[in-house]
XYZ file of C-alpha atoms in Angstrom:
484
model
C 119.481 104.617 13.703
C 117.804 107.189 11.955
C 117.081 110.311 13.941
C 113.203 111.670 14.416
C 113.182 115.455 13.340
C 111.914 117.934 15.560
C 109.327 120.360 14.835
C 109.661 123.880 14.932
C 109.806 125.453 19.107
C 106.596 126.915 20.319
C 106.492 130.384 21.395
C 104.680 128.958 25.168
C 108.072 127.754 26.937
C 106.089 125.096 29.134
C 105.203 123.865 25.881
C 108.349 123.809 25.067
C 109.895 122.139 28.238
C 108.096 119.017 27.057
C 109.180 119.178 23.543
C 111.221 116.228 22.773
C 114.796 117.293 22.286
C 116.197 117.903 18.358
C 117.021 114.431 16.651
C 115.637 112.289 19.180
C 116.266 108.670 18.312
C 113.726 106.068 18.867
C 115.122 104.461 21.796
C 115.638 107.810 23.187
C 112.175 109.187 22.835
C 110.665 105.308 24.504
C 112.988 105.716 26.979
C 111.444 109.144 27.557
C 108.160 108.733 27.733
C 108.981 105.728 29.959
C 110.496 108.267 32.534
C 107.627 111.020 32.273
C 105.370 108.212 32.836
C 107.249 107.227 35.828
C 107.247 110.904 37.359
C 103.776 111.240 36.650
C 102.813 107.939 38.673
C 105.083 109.375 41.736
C 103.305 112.715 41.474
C 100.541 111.227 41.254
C 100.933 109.091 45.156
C 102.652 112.317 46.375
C 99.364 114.279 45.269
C 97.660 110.889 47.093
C 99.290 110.938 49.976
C 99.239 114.498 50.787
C 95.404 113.915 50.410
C 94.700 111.182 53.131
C 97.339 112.951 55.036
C 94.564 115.903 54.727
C 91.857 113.643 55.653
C 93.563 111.805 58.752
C 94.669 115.150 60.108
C 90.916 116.815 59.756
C 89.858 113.308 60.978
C 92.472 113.347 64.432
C 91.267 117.250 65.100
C 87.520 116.229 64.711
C 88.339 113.507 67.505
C 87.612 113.179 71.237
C 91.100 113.332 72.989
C 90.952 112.504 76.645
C 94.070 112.499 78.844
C 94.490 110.323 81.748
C 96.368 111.328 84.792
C 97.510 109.915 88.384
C 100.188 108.629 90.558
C 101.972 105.530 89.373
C 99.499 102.678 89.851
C 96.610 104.744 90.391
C 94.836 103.282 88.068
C 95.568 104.664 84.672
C 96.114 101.391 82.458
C 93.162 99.568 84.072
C 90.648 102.054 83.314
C 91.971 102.654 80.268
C 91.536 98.731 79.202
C 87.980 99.119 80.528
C 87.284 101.585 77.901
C 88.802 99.348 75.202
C 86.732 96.718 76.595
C 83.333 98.785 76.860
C 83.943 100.220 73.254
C 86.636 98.323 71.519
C 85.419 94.651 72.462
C 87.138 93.471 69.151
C 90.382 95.296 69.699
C 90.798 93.798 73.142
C 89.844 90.115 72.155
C 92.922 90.298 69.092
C 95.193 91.547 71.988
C 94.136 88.938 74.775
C 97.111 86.547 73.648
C 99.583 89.618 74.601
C 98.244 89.678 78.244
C 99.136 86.386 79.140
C 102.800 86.754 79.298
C 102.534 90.009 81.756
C 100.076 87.656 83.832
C 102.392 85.080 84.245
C 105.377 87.735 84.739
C 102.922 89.349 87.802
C 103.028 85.670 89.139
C 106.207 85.283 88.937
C 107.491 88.812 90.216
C 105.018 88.030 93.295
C 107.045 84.770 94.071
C 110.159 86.576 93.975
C 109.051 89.396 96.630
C 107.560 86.460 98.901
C 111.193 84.815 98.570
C 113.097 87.895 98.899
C 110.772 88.727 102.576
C 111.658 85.127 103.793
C 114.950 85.780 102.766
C 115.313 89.184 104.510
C 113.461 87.598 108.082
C 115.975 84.893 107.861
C 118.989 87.122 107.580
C 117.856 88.941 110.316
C 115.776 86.830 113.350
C 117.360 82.988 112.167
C 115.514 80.135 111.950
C 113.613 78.060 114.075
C 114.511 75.166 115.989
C 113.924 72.163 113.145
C 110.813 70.122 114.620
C 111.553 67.187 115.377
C 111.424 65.219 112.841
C 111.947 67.835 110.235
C 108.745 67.859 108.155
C 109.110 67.554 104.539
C 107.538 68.887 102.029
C 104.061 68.516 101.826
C 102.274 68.946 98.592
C 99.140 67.642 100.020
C 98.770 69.739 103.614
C 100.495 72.662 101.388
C 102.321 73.819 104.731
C 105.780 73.280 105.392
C 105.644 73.679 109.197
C 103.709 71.622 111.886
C 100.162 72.409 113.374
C 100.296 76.172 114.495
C 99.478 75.075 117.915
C 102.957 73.060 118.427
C 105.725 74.154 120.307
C 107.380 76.327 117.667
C 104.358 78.036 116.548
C 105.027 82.252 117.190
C 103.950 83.475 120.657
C 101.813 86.529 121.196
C 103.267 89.496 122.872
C 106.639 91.677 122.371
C 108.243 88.687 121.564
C 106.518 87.599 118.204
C 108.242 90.517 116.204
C 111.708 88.888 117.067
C 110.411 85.260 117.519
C 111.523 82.302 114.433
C 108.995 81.312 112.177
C 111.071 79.988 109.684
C 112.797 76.296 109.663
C 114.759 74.398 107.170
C 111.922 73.638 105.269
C 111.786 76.935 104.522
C 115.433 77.054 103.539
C 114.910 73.608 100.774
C 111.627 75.425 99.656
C 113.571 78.649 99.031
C 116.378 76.481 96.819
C 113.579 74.844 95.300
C 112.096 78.351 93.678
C 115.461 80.327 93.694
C 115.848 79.774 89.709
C 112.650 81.736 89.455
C 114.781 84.847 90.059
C 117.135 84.498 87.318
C 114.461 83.282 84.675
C 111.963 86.045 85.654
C 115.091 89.019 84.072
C 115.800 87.094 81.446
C 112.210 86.421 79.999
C 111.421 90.034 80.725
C 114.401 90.689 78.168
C 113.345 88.707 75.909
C 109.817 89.440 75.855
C 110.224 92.978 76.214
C 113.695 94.078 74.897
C 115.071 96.784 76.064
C 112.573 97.149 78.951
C 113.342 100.353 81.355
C 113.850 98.307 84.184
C 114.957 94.491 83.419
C 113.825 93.641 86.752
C 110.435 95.220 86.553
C 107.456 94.063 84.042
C 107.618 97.446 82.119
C 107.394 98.991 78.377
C 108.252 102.446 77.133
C 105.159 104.381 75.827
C 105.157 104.176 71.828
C 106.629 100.693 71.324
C 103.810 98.580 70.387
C 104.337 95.776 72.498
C 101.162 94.637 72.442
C 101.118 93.605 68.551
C 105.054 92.401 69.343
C 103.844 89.738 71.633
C 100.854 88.964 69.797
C 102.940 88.297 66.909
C 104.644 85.481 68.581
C 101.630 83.874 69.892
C 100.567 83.563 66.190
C 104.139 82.397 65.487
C 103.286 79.534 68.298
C 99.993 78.483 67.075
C 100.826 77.812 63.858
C 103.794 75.707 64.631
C 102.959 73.489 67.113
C 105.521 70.546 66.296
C 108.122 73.131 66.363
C 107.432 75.505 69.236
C 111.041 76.605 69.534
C 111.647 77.610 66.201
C 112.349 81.230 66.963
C 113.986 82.959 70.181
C 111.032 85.131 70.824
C 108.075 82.181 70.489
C 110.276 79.980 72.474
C 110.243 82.742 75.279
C 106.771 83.460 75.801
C 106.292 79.567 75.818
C 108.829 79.504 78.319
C 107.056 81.663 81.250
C 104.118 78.819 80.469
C 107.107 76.269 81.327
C 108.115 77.719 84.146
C 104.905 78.120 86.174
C 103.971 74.684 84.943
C 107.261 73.154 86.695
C 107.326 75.084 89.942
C 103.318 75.229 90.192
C 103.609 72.778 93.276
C 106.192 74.751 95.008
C 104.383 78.407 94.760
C 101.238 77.153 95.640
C 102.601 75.526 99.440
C 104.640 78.695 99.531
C 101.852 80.772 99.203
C 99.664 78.184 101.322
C 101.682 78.216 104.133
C 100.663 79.627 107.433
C 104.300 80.530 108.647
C 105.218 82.244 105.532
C 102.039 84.853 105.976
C 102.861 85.545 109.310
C 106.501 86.555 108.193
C 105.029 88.617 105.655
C 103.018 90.239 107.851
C 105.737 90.820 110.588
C 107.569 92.600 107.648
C 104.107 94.409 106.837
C 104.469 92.952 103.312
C 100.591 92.846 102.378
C 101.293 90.982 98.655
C 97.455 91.366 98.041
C 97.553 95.267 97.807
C 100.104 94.809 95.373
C 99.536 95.489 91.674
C 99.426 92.377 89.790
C 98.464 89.636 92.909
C 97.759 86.537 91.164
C 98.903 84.161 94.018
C 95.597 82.978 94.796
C 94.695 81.622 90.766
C 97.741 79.619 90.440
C 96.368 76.287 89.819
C 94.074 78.091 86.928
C 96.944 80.121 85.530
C 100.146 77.382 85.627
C 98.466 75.548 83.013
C 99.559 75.042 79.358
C 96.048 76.046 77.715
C 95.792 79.160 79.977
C 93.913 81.813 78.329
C 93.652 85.434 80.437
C 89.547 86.278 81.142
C 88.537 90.140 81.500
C 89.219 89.995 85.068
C 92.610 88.826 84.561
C 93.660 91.547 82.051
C 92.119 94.137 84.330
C 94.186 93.081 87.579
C 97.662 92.573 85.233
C 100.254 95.040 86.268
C 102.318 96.841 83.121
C 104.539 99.160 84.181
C 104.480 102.480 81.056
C 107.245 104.563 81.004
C 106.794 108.040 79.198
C 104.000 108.606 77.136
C 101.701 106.038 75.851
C 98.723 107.398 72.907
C 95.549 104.852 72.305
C 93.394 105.499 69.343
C 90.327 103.499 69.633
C 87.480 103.625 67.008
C 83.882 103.165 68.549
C 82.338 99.900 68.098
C 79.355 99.542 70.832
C 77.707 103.271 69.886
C 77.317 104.854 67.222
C 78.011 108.731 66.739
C 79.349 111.065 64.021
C 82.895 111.041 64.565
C 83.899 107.337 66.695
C 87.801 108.416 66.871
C 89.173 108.578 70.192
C 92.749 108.917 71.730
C 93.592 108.160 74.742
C 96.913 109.385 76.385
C 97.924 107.424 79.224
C 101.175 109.593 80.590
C 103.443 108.015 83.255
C 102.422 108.353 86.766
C 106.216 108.387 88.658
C 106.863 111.827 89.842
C 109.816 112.444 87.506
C 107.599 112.122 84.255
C 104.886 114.414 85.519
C 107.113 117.386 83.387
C 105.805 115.662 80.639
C 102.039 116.422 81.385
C 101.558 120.136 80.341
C 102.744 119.486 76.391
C 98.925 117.437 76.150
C 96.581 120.082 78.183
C 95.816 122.155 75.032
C 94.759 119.294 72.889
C 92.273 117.173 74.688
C 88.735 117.637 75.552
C 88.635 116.064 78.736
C 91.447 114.536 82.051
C 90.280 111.714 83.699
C 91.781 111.867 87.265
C 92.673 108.741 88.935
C 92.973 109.265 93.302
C 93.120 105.896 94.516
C 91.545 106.331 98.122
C 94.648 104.381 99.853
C 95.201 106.592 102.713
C 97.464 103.995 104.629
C 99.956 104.119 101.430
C 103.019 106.070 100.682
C 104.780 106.643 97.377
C 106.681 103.983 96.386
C 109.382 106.082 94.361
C 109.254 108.591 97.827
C 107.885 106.361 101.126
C 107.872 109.748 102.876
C 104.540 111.403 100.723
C 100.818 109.764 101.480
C 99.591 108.236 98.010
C 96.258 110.703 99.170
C 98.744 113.484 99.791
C 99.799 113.473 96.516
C 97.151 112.862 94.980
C 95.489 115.955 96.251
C 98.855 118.038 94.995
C 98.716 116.905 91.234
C 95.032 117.849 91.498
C 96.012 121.435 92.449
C 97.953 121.884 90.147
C 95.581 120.562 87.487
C 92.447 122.827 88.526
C 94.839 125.973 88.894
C 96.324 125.294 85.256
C 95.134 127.907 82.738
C 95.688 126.297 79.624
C 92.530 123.652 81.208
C 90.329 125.947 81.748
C 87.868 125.221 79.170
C 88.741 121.416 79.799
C 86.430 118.563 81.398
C 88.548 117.117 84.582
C 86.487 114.354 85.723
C 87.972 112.816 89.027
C 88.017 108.679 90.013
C 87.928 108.619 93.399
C 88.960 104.824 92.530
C 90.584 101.815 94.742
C 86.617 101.532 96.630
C 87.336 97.908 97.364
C 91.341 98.494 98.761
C 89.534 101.530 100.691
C 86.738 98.598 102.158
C 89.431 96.233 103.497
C 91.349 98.632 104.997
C 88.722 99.559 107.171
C 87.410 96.231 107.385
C 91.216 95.218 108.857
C 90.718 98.118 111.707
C 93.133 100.538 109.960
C 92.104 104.110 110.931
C 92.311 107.021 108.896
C 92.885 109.479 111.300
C 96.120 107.719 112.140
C 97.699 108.499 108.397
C 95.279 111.628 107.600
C 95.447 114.153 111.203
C 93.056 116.634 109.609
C 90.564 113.814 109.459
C 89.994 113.472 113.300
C 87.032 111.343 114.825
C 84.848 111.231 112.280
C 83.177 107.929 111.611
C 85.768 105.476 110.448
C 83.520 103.502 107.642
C 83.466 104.116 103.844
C 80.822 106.337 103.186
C 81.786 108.923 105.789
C 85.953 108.711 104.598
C 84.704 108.926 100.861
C 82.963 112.207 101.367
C 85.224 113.344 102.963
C 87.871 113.269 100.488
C 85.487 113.824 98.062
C 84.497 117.202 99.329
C 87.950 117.799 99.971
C 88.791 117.437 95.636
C 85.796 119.385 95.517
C 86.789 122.402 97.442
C 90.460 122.577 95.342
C 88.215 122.444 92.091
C 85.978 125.248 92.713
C 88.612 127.341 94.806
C 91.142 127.030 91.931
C 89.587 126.731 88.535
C 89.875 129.774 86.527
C 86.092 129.786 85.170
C 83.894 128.282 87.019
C 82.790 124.567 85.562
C 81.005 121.412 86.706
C 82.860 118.922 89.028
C 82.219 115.350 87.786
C 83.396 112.534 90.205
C 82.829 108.750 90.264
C 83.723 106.091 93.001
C 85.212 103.363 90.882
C 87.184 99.996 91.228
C 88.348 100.001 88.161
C 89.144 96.365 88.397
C 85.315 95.716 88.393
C 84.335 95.554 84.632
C 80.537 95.641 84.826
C 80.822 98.898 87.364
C 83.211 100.541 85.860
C 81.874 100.010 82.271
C 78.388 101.897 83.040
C 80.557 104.276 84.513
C 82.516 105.204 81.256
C 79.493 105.404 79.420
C 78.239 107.957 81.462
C 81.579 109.815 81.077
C 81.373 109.422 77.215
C 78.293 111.500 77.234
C 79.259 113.590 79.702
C 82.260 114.397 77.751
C 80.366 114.814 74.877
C 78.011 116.956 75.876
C 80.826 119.408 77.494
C 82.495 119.287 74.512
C 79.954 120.296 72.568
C 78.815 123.108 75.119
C 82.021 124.912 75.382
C 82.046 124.848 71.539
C 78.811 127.011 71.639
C 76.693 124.134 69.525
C 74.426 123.522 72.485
């Protein structure tokens, strides 16, 4: 092939960087421009990139960041879904799907503690005397012992700590529901793989799990004639499966007279517990079940390490609608993990659930308000927060209601309390003014103190409440910035 001359080399050496070479074929010089070309459309998405990288970075330090902090299961996650839900209504309806399988794990995990209590009061007391004839199993009368008034029925006194509830009723019923242990770990694994704690309805923060189980619910719905197709659609269909099978069996377990008065010998109060779906079983162990708000709010997910939530605003409209939302672990051996977020928010939601008659669960020997009260300490006293919003929950007002309702006292768990009146409005104040006192004792400039009484569980009430604490937060924000 004939070779293309060259003309003569510029003095400008850029000029003469790009100079085709000295007896350049054809091919050579098309196979040339082919590769400048090339370069130039990479440079050209580098030069892109860098540019919405520009943008989204301006955009994220222009945002609201708000941190929420608390014990584990103070809160956190619920309020945090009643923001999505107040702001993000679109967001939360795409992820509704995803909620379903925790639901039906909650049910299922709340089985397995009843079992485990029956099992535990059996080992230790025995079991009653069989009545005469041995009742069977009832799915009518939903009780597997005879009228509480017969002759095996618990007697008051000393005695009824140490007395047999339990007969072999109990013992079929507990064969009946036993494969509920084993299938509860190994849907959690598939579900959720590589969950923290297999035996514990739990993600790590940053994994996405939401869009993960989402994904398979599309995968069911559009193959119905094949619904086991894949491992992972075939598992969430089979926690539907396996409430729809026992559905009979949980619902006299949880119906039965003798089996609450074990659990209360034991003091295992299964309501209090995160997650209690006992009493919607016949609504929930259904193969068209389809979580409402109130469901999604109650649903327990345990979130190990550090979760971030970046909502845009849907329901108001203001310059900037980016927010992120850090929801941080609440156990007592991720709180080191706190301080790395106090220089980059605007605001800490505080979450003290007012359970006074509570201790840790991770240390039984701490009161939940103890600790509660320590973490907030710390937080008022920090330095790097001193130009931040801390707005406190005192939240858990309904929990709070029924324990006084039940006769607990709070003198009995909190000394310092004393005789004051033993209803809610007198024991909220006075834990209120006692956050108060820390916040204005310890802050290192003197600012506001913003407090709500929530139950974060209640959507419509704790929706009007985060309004408020949008503006609020606003407003401070914009304060301490010197543009009002």
């Amino acid at each position: 092939m004939k070779a293309i001359s060259n003309p003569r080399w510029p003095d400008d050496p850029f000029a003469a960087a790009l100079m085709p070479p000295p007896k350049e074929t054809e091919g050579e010089r098309v196979k040339r421009v082919q590769e400048q070309e090339e370069a130039a459309r990479i440079s050209r998405e580098i030069d892109e990139g860098l540019l919405e990288t520009k943008k989204l970075i301006e955009r994220r330090r222009k945002a609201t960041k708000v941190l929420l902090l608390g014990q584990a299961e103070s809160g956190k996650s619920t309020t945090l879904k009643n923001f999505q839900l107040s702001f993000c209504p679109s967001q939360f309806k795409q992820e509704r799907t995803a909620w379903r399988s925790v639901i039906q794990l909650n049910l299922i995990k709340s089985v397995r503690r009843i079992l485990q209590v029956i099992q535990d009061d059996w080992d230790h007391i025995g079991p009653a005397k069989p009545i005469s004839p041995i009742p069977g199993f009832s799915r009518q009368s939903g009780s597997l012992v005879g009228p509480s008034s017969g002759p095996n029925s618990p007697k008051t006194g000393d005695k009824e700590d140490r007395e047999p509830i339990l007969t072999d009723a109990h013992r079929r019923l507990l064969m009946r529901l036993s494969p509920l242990v084993s299938m509860e770990e190994n849907l959690v694994n598939k579900l959720f793989p590589h969950p923290p704690d297999p035996k514990e309805v739990s993600v790590r923060g940053g994994t996405n799990w939401k869009s993960y189980i989402a994904k398979l619910g599309k995968e069911r719905d559009q193959k119905p004639i094949r619904p086991r197709s894949s491992q992972s659609s075939a598992s969430q269909e089979e926690g539907t499966h396996i409430l729809v099978t026992f559905k009979e069996d949980i619902i006299a377990l949880w119906n039965d007279p003798a089996v609450h008065r074990v659990l209360k010998r034991r003091g295992c109060n299964i309501r209090d517990m995160s997650g209690f779906f006992l009493d919607d079983v016949r609504r929930i162990a259904v193969q068209n079940y389809e979580p409402s708000d109130q469901d999604i709010m109650k649903a327990r997910l345990k979130t190990v390490g550090v979760e971030e939530y970046h909502f845009v605003m849907e329901t108001v409209s203001e310059g900037n609608g980016d927010w992120y939302i850090y929801d941080v672990g609440g156990s007592r051996n991720l709180r080191s993990q706190w301080a790395s977020f106090f220089d980059d928010v605007q605001a800490i939601i505080f979450l003290a659930p007012l359970t006074f008659n509570l201790n840790l669960e991770e240390d039984p020997t701490i009161n939940r308000i103890e600790d509660s009260i320590m973490i907030w300490k710390a937080i008022c006293s920090n330095k790097l927060l001193e130009r931040t919003a801390i707005i406190l929950f005192l939240n858990k007002m309904d929990v709070l209601a029924t324990a006084l309702e039940s006769g607990l006292r709070v003198k009995d768990y909190v000394i310092s309390y004393g005789d004051s009146p033993n209803d809610v409005p007198s024991v909220t104040k006075y834990f209120r003014e006692k956050f108060r006192t820390y916040h204005k004792k310890l802050s290192p400039k003197p600012r506001t103190f913003f407090w709500h009484e929530t139950s974060v569980i209640d959507t419509d009430a704790t929706g009007a409440i985060l309004f408020g604490v949008r503006e609020g937060i606003l407003r401070y924000h914009l304060s301490k910035s010197d543009v009002i």
